[in-house]
Short mmCIF file of C-alpha atoms in Angstrom, two decimals:
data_model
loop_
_atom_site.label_atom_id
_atom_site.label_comp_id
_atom_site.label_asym_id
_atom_site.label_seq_id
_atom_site.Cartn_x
_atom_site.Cartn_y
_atom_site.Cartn_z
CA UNK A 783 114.60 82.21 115.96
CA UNK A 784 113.81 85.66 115.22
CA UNK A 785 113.71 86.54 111.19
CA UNK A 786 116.73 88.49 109.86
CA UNK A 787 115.61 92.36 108.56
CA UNK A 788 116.73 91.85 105.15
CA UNK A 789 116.96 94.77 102.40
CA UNK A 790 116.99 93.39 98.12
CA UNK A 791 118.01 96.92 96.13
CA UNK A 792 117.54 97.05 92.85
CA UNK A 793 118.07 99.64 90.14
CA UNK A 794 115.22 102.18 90.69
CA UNK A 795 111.94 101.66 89.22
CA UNK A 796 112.18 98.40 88.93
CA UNK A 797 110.79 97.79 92.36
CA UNK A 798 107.62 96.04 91.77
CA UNK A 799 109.16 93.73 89.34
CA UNK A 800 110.96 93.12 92.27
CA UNK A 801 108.39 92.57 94.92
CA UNK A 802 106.71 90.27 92.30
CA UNK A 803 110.00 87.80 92.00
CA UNK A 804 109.93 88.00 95.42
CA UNK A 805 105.98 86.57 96.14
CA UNK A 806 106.72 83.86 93.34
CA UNK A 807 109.90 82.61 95.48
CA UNK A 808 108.29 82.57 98.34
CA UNK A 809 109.64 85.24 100.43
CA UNK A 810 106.87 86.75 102.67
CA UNK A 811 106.43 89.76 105.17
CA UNK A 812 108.07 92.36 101.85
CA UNK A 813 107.54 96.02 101.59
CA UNK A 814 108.51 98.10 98.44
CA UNK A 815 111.20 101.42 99.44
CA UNK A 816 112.59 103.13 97.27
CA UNK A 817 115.71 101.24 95.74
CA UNK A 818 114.27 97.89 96.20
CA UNK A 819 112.42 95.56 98.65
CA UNK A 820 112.69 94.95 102.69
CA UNK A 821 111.70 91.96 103.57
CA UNK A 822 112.14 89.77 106.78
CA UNK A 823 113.35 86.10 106.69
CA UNK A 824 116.27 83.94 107.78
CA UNK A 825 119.06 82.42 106.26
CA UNK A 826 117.33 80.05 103.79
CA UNK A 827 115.04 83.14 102.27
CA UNK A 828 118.61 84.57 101.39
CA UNK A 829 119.75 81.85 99.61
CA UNK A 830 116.54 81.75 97.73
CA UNK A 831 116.95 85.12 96.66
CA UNK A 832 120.40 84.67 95.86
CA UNK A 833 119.78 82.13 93.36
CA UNK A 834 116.36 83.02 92.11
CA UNK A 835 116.06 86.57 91.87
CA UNK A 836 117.30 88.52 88.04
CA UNK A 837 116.38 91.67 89.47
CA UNK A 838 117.86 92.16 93.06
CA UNK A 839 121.48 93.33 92.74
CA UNK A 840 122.11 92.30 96.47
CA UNK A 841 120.64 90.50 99.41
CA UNK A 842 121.55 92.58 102.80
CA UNK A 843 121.10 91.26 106.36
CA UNK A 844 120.45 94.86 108.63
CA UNK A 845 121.12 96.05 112.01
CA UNK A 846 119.71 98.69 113.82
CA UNK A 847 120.69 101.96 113.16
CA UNK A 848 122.79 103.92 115.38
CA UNK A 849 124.23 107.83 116.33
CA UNK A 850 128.50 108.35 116.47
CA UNK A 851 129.98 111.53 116.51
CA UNK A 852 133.48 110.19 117.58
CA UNK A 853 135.32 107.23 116.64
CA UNK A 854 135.68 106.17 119.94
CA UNK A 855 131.76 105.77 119.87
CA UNK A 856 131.83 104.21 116.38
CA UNK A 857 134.13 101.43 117.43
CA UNK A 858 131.93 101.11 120.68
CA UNK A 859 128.42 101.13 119.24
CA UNK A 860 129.80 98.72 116.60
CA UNK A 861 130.90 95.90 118.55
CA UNK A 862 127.66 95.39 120.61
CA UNK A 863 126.31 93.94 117.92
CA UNK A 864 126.14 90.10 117.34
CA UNK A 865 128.67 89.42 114.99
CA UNK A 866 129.82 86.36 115.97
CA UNK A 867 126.46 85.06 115.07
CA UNK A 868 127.44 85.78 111.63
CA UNK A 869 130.70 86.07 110.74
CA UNK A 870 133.54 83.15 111.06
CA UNK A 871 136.69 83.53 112.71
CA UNK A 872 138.35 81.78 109.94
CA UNK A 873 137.10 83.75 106.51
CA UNK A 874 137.63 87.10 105.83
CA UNK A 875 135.57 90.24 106.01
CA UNK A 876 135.32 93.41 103.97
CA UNK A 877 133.96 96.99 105.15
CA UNK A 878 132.73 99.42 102.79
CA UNK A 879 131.75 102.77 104.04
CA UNK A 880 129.74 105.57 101.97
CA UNK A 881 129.66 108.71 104.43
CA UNK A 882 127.74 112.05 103.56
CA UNK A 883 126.78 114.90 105.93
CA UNK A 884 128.90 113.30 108.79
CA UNK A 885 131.23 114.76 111.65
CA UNK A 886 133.56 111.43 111.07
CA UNK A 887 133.58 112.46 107.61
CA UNK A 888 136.83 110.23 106.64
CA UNK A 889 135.78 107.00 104.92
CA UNK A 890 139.09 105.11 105.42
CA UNK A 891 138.89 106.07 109.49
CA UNK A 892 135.73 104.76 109.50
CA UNK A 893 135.66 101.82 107.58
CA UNK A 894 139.14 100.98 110.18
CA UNK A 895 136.79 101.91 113.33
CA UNK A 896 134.28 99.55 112.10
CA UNK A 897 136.73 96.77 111.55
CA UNK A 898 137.94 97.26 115.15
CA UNK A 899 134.79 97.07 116.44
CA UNK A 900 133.97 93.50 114.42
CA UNK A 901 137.71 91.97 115.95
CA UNK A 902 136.40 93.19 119.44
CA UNK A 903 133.63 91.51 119.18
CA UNK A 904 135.01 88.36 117.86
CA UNK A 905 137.33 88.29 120.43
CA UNK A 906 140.38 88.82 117.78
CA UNK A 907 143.50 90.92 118.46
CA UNK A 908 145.22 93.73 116.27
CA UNK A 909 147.31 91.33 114.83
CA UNK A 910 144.38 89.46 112.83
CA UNK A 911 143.75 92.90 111.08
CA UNK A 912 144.54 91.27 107.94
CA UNK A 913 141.43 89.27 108.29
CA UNK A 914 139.25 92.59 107.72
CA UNK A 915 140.37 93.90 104.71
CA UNK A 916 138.68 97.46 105.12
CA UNK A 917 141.05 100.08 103.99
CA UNK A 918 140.79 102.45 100.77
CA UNK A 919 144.46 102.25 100.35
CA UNK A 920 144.90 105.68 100.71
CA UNK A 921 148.74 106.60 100.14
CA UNK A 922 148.39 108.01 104.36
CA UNK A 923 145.78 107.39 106.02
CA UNK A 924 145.72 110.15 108.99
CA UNK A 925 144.20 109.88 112.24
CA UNK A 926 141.50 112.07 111.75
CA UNK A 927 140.34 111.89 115.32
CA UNK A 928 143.17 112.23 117.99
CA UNK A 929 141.09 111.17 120.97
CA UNK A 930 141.22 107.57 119.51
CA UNK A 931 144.70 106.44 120.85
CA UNK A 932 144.19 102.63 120.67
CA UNK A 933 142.96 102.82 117.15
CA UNK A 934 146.13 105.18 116.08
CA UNK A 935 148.38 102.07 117.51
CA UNK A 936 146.30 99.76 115.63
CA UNK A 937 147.27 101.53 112.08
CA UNK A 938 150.58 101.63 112.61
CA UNK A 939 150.36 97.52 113.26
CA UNK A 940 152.83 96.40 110.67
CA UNK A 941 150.61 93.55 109.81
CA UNK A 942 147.83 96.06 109.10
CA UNK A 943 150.52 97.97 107.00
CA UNK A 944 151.17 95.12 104.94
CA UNK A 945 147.97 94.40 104.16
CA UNK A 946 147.07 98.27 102.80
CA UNK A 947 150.41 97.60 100.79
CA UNK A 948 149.15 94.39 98.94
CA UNK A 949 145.93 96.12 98.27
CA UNK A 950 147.05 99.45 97.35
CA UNK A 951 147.03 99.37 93.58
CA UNK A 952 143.97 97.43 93.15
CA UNK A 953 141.61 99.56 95.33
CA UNK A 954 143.19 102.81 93.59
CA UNK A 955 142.34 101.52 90.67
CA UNK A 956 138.95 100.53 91.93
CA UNK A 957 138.32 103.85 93.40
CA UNK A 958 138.89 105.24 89.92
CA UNK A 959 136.33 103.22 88.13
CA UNK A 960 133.79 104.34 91.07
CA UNK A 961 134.63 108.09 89.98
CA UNK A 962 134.39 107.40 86.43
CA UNK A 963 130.97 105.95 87.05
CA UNK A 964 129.62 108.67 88.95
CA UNK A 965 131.10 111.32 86.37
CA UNK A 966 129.08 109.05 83.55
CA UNK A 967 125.72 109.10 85.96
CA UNK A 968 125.94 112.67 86.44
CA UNK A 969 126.32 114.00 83.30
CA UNK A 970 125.57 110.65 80.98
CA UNK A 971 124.05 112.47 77.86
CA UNK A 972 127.08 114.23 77.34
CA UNK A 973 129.78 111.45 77.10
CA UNK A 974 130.20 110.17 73.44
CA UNK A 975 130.34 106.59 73.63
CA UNK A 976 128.98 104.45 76.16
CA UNK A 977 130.69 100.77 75.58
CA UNK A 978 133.95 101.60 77.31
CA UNK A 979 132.00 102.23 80.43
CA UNK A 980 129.93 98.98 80.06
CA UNK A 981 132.79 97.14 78.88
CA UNK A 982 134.53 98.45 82.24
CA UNK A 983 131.65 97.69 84.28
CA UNK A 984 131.56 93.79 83.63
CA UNK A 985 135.70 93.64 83.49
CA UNK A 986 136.53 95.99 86.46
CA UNK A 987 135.21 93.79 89.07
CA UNK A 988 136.82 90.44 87.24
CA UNK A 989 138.13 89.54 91.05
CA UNK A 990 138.95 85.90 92.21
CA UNK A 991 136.54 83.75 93.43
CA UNK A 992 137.44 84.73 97.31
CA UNK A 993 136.83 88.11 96.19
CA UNK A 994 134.03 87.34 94.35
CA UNK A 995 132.21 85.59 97.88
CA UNK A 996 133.70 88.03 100.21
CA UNK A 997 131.35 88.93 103.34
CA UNK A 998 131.58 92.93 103.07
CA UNK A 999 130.11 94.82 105.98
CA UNK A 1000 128.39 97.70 103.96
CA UNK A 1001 128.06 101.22 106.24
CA UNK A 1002 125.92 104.11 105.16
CA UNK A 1003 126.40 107.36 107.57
CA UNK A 1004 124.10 110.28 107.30
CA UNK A 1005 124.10 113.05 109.38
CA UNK A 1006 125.85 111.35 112.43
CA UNK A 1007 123.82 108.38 111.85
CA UNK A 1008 125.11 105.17 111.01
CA UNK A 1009 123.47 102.21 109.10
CA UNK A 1010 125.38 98.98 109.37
CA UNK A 1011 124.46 95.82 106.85
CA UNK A 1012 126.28 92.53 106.07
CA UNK A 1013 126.28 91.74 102.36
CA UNK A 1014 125.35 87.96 102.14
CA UNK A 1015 125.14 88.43 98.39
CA UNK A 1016 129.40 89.39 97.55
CA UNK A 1017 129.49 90.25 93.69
CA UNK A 1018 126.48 92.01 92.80
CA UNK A 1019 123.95 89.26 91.71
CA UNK A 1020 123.18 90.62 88.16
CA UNK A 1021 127.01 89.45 87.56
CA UNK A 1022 126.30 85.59 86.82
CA UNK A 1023 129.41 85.22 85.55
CA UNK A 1024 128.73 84.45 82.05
CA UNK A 1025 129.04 87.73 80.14
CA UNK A 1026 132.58 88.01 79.71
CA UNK A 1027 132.32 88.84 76.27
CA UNK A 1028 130.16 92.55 74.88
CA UNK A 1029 129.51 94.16 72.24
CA UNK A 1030 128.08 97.98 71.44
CA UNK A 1031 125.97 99.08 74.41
CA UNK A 1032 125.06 96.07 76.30
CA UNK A 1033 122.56 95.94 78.85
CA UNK A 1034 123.34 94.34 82.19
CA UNK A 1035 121.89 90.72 83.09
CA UNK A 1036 119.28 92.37 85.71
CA UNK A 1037 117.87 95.22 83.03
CA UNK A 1038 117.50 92.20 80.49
CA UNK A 1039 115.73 90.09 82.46
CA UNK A 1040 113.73 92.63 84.04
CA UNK A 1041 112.58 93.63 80.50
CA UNK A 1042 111.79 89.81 79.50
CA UNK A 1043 109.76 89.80 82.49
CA UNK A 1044 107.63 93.06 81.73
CA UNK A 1045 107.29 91.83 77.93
CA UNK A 1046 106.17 87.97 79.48
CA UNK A 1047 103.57 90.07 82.02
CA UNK A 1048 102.13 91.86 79.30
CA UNK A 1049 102.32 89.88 76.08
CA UNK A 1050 101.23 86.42 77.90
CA UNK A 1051 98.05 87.96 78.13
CA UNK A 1052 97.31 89.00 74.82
CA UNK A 1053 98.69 86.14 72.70
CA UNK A 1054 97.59 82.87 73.44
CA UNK A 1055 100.67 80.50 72.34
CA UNK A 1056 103.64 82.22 72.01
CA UNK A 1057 105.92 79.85 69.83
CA UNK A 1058 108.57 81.86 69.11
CA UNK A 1059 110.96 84.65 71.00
CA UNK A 1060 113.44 86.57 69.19
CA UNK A 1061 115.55 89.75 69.40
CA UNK A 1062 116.99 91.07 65.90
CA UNK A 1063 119.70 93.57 67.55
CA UNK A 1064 121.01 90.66 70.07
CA UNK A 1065 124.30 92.18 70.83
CA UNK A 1066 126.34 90.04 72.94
CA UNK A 1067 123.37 88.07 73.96
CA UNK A 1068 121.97 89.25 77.64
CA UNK A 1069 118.68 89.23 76.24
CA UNK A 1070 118.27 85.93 74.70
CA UNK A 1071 120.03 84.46 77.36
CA UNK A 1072 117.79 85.67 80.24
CA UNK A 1073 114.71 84.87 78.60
CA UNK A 1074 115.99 81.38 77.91
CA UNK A 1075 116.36 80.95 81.80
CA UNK A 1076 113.14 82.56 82.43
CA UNK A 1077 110.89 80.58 79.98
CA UNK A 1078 112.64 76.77 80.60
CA UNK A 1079 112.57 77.72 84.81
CA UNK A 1080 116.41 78.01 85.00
CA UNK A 1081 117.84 79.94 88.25
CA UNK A 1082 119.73 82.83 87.67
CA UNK A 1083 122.09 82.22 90.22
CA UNK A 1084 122.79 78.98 88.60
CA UNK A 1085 126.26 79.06 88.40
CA UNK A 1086 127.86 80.89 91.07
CA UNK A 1087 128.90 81.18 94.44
CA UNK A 1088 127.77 83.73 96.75
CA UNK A 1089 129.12 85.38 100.60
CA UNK A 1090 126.65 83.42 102.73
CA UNK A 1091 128.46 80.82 102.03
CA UNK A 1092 131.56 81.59 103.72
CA UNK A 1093 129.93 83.27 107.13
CA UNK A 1094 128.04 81.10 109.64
CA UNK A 1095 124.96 81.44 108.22
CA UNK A 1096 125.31 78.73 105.45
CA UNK A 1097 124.80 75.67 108.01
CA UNK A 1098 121.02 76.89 107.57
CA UNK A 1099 121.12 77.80 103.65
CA UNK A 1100 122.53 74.95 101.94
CA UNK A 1101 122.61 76.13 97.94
CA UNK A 1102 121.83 72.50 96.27
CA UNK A 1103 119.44 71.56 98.85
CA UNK A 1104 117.45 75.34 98.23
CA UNK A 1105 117.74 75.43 94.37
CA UNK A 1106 116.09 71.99 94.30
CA UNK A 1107 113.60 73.59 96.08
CA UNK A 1108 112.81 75.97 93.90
CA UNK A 1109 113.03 73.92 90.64
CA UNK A 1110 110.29 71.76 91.88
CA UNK A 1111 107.92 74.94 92.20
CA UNK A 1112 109.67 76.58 89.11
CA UNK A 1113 107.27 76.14 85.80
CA UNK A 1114 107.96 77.49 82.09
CA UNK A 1115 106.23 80.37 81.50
CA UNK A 1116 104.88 79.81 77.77
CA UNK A 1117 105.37 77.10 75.14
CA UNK A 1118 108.51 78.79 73.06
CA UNK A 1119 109.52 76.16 70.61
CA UNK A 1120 112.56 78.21 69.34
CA UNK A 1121 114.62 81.64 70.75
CA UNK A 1122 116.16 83.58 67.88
CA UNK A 1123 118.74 85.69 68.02
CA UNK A 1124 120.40 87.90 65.54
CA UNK A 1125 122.65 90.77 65.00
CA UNK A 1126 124.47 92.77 61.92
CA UNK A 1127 127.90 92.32 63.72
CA UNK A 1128 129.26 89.50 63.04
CA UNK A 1129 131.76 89.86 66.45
CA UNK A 1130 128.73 90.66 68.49
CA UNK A 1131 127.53 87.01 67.44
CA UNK A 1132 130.29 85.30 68.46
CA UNK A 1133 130.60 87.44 71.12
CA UNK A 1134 126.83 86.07 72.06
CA UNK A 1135 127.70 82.61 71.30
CA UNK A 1136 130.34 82.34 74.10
CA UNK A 1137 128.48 83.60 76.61
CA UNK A 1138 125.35 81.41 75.58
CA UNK A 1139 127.82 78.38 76.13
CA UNK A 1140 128.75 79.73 79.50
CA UNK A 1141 125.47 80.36 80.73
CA UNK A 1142 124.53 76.53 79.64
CA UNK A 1143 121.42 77.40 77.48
CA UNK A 1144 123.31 77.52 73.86
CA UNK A 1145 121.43 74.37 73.28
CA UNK A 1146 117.84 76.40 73.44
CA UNK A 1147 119.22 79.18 71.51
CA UNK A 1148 119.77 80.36 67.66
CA UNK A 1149 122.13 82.54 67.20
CA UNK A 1150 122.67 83.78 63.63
CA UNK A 1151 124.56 87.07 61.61
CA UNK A 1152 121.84 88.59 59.69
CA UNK A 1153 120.95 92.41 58.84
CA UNK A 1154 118.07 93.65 60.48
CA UNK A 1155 115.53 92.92 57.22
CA UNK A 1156 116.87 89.33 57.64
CA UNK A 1157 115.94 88.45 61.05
CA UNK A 1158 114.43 85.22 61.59
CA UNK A 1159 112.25 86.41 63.73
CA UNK A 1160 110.29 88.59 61.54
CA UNK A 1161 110.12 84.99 58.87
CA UNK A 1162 107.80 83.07 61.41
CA UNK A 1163 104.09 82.78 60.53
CA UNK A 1164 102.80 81.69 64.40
CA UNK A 1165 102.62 84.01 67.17
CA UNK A 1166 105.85 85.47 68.39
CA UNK A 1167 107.63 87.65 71.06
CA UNK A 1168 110.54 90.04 70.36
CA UNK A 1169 112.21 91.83 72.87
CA UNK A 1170 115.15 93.63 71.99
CA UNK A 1171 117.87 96.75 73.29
CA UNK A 1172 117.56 98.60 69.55
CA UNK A 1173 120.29 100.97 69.22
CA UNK A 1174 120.27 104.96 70.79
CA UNK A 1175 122.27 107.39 72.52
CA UNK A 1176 124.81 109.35 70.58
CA UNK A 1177 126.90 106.80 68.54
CA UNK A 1178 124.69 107.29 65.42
CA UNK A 1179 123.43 110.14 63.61
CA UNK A 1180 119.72 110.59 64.99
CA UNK A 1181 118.86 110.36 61.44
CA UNK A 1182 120.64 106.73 61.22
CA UNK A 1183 118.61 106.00 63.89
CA UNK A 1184 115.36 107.23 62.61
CA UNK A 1185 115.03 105.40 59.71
CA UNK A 1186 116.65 102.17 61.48
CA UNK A 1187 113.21 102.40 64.14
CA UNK A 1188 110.78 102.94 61.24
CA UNK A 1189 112.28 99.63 59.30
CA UNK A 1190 111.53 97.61 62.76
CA UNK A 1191 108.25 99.25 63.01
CA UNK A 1192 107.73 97.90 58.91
CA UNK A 1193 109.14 94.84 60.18
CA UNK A 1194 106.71 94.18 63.16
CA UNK A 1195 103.37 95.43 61.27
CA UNK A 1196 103.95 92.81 58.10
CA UNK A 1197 103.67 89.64 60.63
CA UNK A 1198 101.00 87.57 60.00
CA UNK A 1199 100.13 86.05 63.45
CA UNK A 1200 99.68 88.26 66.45
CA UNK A 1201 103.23 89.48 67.98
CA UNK A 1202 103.85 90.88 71.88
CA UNK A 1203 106.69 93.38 71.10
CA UNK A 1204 108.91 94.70 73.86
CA UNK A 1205 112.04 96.73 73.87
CA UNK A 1206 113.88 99.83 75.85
CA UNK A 1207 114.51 103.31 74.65
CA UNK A 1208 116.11 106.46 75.93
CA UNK A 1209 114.60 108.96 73.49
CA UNK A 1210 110.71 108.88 73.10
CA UNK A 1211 111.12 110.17 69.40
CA UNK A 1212 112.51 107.33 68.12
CA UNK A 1213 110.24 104.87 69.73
CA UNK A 1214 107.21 106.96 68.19
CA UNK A 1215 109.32 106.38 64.64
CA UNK A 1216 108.43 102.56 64.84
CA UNK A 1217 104.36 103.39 63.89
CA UNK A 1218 102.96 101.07 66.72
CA UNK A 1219 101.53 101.76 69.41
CA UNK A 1220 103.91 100.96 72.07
CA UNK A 1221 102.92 102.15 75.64
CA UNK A 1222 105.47 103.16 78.34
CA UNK A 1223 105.88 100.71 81.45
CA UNK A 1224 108.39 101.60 83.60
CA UNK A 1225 111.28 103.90 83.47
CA UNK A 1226 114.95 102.93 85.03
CA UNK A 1227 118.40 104.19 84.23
CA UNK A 1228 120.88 101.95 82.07
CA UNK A 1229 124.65 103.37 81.08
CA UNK A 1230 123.72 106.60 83.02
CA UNK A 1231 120.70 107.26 81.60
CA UNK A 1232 117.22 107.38 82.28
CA UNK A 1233 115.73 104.88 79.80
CA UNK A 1234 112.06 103.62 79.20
CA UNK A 1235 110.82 99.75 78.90
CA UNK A 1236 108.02 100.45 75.93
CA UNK A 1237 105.44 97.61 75.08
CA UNK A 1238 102.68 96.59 73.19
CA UNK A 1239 100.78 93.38 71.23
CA UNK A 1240 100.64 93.90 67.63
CA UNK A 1241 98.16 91.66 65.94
CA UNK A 1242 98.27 92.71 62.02
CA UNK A 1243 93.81 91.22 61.47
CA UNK A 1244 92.60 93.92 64.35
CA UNK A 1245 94.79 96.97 62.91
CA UNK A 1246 93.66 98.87 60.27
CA UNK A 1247 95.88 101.85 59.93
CA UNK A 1248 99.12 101.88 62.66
CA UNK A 1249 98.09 103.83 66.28
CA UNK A 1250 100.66 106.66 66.77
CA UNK A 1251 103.32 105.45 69.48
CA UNK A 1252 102.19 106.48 73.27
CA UNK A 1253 105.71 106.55 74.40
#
């Protein structure tokens, strides 16, 4: 059978971190885009990125691109392509449409012509509408192309009426957070606090587990052009579905472990035996938690379900039988004999706790309150890691800040044994306040902003006087 074009995204700059998960889970034929990683496989490459990748947000299956300047075309074009190879007569479907620079400029018409064009296919009438849950819920959704008779009967189906009803409220209040979050992306620096939004961003999507694995037809139309891809993935993969609980500022699952994995890359290779991991400003935990997975050769995808599983590709993508694939060829990456986690909030420590316990790794975790100057981490006396989210941004006086990044740097540079240090940053300044010579490796955005992942190997016998910070 012909390979599947498949498409990982990822958050940008983060694509050869990507491409590298990729090559260890054995998914060949990849190029790096910008955005993420194509790559061409079948079903059982999906599954393997589905439950081994931290740093895809999505697994797509495309289909060739196409030109519609009328619905009538849209609808057409749309059902001449295989769906029934795909999609199951008895599940539901989704269809998301993001249209820019397009003559069938109406999102909710579109997203209905598409949905048509799937039921023709399938060989479904009107009345099973309510399997293809694709409208905004737009109070009235006009015809905004009059030439389209058929599909004007077909919104006025009372069945298809009933379903916009049911799902009225929750995709208003779903197109809300999507404004909010572009608002926050466009003009990040500016908003004053940044936890409601993260807070928001893991609770928003809290759907049911049918939601959660819902096959969504994704559509991207640019100037008359239309790009048509079945998300096999449904929730975004960073949401693993144990960080229910935050504190101040967290980062999300796929920024944490795509920072463990740029501190492991570098720091493996400059201290021998790491023996200990820690991360002094733990928060709620992401951290801690993701590098437990990665060093004992846990799956991220663990403990979840995902939309391939409910279409008609999962006869060839069994999950058990594919993750025990990859745990045989999954190794630990160093000899950590303890992760150590602390933070100066005592709520952010339960809050870390709980999530540990959901993920399934409290067991290779210690999670303690302490002040910064109290870490554990900074008591060992054998080589160490620390890899930490420090706090910046515009909840605390820069000054705060300031003097909070030259105690870490004090912190770091009085360890006896060598120590990889890696944490991420939005302002340069404060990273150069930490006196060690921490070198930029990537930039990405996190909470709206554009944020850097800084690292470097401190070993305290080589340095004589601290390096000034090359951030």
């Amino acid at each position: 059978m012909k390979p599947f074009r498949l498409f990982a995204p990822c958050l940008p700059g983060l694509e050869p971190l990507l491409d590298r998960e990729l090559d260890e889970l054995g998914i060949g034929a990849r190029k790096i885009v910008p955005g993420g990683v194509e790559f061409l496989g079948h079903a059982s490459a999906v599954m393997r990125v589905c439950l081994g990748s931290g740093i895809a947000t999505r697994v797509l299956l495309r289909f060739e691109r196409f030109r519609a300047t009328r619905f009538e075309t849209l609808r057409r074009r749309t059902s001449e392509i295989e769906w029934e190879r795909f999609l199951r007569d008895d599940e539901e479907f989704d269809v998301r449409a993001d249209v820019a620079h397009c003559r069938l400029w109406h999102a909710g018409g579109v997203e209905e012509r598409i949905a048509h064009g799937i039921l023709d296919r399938l060989g479904l009438s009107v009345s099973d509408l309510r399997r293809a849950r694709t409208v905004r819920e737009d109070h009235d959704v006009e015809d905004v192309d009059s030439r389209s008779r058929a599909d004007s009967r077909a919104r006025a189906d009372s069945d298809a009426r009933a379903v916009r009803r049911s799902r009225a409220e929750a995709r208003l209040r779903a197109d809300a957070l999507a404004q909010a979050d572009e608002r926050a992306r466009s003009d990040a620096r500016a908003r004053a606090d940044v936890e409601s939004r993260a807070d928001a961003e893991v609770h928003a999507d809290a759907a049911s587990e049918a939601d959660a694995t819902l096959p969504v037809v994704r559509v991207r139309a640019q100037g008359d052009r239309f790009g048509l891809a079945l998300d096999l993935s449904g929730a975004p993969l960073w949401r693993r579905g144990y960080r229910l609980e935050t504190a101040k500022a967290p980062l999300r699952e796929d920024l944490a472990h795509a920072l463990v994995r740029v501190a492991l890359e570098g720091c493996c290779e400059s201290v021998d035996s790491i023996v200990h991991f820690g991360d002094p400003f733990c928060g709620s935990g992401t951290i801690g938690i993701e590098a437990a997975g990665l060093l004992h050769g846990l799956l991220p995808g663990r403990s979840r379900r995902f939309a391939i599983e409910r279409t008609r590709l999962a006869a060839h993508a069994n999950a058990s039988d594919i993750a025990r694939q990859l745990l045989a060829n999954r190794t630990a990456r160093a000899r950590v004999r303890s992760i150590l986690l602390s933070d100066r909030d005592a709520g952010a420590v339960e809050a870390a706790r709980h999530n540990a316990t959901r993920a399934g790794v409290a067991s290779k975790l210690v999670i303690e309150h302490h002040a910064l100057s109290d870490a554990p981490i900074f008591g060992v006396d054998e080589p160490a890691m620390i890899v930490t989210n420090p706090p910046y941004g515009n909840r605390v006086g820069s000054g705060d800040l300031r003097a909070l990044y030259q105690r870490f740097g004090a912190l770091v540079r009085r360890m006896e044994k060598p120590t990889g240090v890696a944490l991420v940053t939005a302002d340069a300044r404060l990273a150069r306040s930490t006196a060690i010579q921490l070198e930029s490796i990537l930039s990405t955005e996190h909470g709206g902003q554009r944020v850097r992942f800084l690292r470097t190997t401190y070993n305290r016998a080589e340095t004589v006087t601290p390096h000034a910070t090359r951030a």
